[in-house]
mmCIF file of C-alpha atoms in Angstrom:
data_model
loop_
_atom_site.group_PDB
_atom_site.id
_atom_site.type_symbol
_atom_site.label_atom_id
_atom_site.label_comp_id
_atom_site.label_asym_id
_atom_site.label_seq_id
_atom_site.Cartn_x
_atom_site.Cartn_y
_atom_site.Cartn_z
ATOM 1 C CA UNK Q 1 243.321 -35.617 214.418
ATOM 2 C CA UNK Q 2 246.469 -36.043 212.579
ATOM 3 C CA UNK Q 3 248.105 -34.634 209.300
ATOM 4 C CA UNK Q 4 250.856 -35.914 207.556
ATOM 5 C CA UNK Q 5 252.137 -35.702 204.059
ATOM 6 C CA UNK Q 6 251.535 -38.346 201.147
ATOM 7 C CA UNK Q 7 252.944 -36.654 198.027
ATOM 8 C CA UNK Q 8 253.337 -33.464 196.443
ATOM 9 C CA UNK Q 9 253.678 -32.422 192.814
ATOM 10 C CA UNK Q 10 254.725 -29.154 190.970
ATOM 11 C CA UNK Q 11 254.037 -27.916 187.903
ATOM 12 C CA UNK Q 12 255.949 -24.313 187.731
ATOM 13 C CA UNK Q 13 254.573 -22.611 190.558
ATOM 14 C CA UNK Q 14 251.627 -24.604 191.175
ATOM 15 C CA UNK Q 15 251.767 -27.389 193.744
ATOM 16 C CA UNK Q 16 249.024 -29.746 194.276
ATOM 17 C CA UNK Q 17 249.750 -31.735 198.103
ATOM 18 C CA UNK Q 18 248.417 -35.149 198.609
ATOM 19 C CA UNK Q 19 247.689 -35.909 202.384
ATOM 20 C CA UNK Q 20 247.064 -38.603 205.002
ATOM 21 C CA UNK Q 21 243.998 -37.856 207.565
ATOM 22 C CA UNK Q 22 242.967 -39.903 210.577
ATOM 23 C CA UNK Q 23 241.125 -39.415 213.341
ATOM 24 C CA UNK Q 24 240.566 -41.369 216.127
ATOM 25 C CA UNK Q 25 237.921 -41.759 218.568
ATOM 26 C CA UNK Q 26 237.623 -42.809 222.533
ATOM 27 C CA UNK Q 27 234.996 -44.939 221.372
ATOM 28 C CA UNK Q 28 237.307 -46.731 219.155
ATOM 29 C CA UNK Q 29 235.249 -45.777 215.781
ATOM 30 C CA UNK Q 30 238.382 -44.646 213.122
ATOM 31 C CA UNK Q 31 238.460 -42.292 209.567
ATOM 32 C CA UNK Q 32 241.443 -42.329 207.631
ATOM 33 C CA UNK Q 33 240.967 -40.413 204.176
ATOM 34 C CA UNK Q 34 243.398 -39.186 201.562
ATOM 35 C CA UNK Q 35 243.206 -35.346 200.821
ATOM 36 C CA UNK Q 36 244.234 -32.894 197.753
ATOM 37 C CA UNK Q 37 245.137 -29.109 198.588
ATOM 38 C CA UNK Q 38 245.692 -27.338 195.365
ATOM 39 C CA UNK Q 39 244.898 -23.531 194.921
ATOM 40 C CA UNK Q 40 243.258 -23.729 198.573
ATOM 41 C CA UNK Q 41 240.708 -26.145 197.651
ATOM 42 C CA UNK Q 42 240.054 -29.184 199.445
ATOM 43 C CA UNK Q 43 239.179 -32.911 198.181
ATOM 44 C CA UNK Q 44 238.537 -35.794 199.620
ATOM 45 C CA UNK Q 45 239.900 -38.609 197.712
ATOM 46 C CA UNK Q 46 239.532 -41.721 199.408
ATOM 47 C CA UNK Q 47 237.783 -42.629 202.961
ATOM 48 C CA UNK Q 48 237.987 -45.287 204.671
ATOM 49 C CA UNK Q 49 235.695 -45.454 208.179
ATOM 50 C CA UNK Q 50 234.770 -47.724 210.475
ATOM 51 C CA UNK Q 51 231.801 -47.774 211.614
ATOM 52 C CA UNK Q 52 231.106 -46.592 208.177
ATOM 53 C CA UNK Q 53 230.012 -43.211 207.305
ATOM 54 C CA UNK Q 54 226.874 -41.621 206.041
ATOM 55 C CA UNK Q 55 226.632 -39.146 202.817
ATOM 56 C CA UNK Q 56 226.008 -36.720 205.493
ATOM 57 C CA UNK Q 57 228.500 -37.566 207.766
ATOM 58 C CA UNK Q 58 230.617 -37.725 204.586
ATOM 59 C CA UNK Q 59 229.961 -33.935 204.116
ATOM 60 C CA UNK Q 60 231.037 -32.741 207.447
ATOM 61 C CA UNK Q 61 234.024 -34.551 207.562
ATOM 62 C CA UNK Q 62 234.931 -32.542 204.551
ATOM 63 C CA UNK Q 63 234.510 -29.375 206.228
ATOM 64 C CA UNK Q 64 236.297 -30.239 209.470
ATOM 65 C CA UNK Q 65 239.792 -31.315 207.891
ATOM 66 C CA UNK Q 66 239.533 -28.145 205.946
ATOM 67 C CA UNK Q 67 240.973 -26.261 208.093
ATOM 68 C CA UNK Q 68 243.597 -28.464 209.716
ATOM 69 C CA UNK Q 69 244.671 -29.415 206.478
ATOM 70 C CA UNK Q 70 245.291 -25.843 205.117
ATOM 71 C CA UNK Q 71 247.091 -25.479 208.803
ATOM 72 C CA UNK Q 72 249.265 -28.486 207.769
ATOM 73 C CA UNK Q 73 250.313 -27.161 204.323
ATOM 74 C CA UNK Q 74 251.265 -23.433 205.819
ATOM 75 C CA UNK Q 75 252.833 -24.750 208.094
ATOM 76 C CA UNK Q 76 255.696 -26.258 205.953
ATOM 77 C CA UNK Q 77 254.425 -29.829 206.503
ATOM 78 C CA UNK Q 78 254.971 -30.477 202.648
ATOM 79 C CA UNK Q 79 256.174 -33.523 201.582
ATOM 80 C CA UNK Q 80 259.879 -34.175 202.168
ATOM 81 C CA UNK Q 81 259.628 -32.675 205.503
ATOM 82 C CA UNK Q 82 259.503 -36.146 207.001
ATOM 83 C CA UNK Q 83 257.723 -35.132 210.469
ATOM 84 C CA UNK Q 84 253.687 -35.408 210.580
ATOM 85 C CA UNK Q 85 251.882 -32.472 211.687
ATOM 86 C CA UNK Q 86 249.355 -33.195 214.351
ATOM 87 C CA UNK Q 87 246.614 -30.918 214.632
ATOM 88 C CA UNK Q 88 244.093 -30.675 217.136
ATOM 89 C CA UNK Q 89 240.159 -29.740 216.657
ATOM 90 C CA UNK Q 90 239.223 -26.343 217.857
ATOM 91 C CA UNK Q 91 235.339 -27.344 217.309
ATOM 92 C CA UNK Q 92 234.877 -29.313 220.240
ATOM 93 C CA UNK Q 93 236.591 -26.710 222.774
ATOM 94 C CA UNK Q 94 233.893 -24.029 222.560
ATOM 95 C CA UNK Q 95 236.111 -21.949 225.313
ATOM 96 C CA UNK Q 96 238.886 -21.455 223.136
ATOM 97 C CA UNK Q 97 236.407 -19.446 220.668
ATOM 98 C CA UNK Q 98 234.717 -15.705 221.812
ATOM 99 C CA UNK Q 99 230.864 -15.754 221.120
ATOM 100 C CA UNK Q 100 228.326 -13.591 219.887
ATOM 101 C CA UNK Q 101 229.131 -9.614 219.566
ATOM 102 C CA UNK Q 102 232.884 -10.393 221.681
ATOM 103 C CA UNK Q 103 233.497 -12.977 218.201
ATOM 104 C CA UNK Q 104 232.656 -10.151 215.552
ATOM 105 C CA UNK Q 105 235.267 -7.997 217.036
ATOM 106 C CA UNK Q 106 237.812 -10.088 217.080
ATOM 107 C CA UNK Q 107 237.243 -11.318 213.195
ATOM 108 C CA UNK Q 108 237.131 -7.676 212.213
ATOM 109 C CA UNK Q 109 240.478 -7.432 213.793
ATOM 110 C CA UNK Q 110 241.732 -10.512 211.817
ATOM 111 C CA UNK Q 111 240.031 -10.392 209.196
ATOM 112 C CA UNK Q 112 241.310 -6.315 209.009
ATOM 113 C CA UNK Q 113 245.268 -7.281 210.150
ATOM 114 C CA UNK Q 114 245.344 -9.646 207.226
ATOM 115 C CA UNK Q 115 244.105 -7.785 204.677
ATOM 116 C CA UNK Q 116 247.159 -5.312 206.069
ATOM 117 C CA UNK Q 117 249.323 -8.037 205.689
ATOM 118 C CA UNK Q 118 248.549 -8.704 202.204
ATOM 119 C CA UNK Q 119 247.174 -12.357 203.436
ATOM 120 C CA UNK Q 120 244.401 -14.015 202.396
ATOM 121 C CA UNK Q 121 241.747 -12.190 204.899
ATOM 122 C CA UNK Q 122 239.714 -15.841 205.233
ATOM 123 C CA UNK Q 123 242.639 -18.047 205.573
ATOM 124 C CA UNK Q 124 243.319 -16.238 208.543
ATOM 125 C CA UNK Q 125 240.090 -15.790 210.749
ATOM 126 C CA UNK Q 126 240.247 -20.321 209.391
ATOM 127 C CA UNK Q 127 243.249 -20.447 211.243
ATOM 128 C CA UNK Q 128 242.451 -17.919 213.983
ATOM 129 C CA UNK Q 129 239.101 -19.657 214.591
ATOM 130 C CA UNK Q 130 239.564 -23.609 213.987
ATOM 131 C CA UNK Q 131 236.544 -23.006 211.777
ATOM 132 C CA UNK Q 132 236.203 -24.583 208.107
ATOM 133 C CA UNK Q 133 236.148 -22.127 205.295
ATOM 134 C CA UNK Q 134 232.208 -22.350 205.443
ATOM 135 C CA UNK Q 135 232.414 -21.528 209.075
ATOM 136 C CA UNK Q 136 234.893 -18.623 208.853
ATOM 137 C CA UNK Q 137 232.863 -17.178 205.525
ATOM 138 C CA UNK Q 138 229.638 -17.308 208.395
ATOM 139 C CA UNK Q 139 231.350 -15.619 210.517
ATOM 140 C CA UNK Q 140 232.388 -13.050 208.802
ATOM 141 C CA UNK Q 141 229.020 -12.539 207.316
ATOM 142 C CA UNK Q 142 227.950 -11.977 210.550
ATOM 143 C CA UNK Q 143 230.659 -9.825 211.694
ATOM 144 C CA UNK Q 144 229.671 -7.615 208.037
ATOM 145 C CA UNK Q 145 225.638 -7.947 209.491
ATOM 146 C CA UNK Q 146 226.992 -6.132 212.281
ATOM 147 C CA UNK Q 147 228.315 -3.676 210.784
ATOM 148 C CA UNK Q 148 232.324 -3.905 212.079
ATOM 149 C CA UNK Q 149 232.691 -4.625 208.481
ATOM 150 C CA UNK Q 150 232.560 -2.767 205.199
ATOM 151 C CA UNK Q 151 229.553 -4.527 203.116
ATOM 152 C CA UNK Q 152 231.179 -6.816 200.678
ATOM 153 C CA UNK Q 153 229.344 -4.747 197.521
ATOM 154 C CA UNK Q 154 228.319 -1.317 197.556
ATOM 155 C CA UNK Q 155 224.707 -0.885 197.191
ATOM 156 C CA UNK Q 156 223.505 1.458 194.609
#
């Protein structure tokens, strides 16, 4: 997969990023889409895929360059910067993640270290874990489920 800029526009300290997607595939099948990151949302403006895709298809693709793309925007790949920022898919290297009870431990540690930080506690287990936002927001669900950490209300 690779990221590169399109466009970027400010309005005081708001910036909304436009930017180019493709991926490629051995088998020769090819998606290049145009993406908006504003406020750390994601939309998919245009697609173009060949073979084509379906609406389902359509919706995972959404979630898989979500967290490249957020990747590509912290990482000072704005607009201007000239150099396209190439990002590789964790999801298909299942060794690079921990599993089960070794995975909650090491999002409560993220997920814990950025809220030290003053980050955005998500953000980080995304970029930790190659995982969309849906994906990270799982696992952290799960890590909460067992019970490394604090429930996210306090039941009455």
């Amino acid at each position: 997969m690779s990221v590169w800029p399109a466009w970027e526009v400010r309005e005081g300290e708001r910036a909304t990023r436009w930017l180019h997607v493709r991926l490629e595939f051995a088998d020769g099948a090819r998606i290049d889409a145009l993406a908006t990151v504003c406020d750390g949302g994601v939309c998919v403006e245009d697609v173009q895929a060949r073979p084509a895709l379906t609406l389902e298809d359509l919706a995972v693709f959404a979630e898989w360059i979500e967290g490249p793309l957020a990747r590509a925007c912290a990482g000072g790949a704005g607009p201007g910067s000239g150099a396209a920022a190439g990002t590789g898919a964790h999801r298909d290297d299942g060794s690079v993640r921990p599993r089960g009870p070794e995975a909650w431990r090491f999002v409560a540690r993220t997920y814990r270290e950025a809220q030290e930080r003053g980050v955005d506690p998500v953000l980080a287990v995304m970029d930790e874990t190659g995982c969309s936002r849906r994906g990270a927001l799982r696992l952290i669900g799960r890590t909460r489920d067992a019970g490394l950490l604090s429930p996210r209300h306090a039941r009455r």
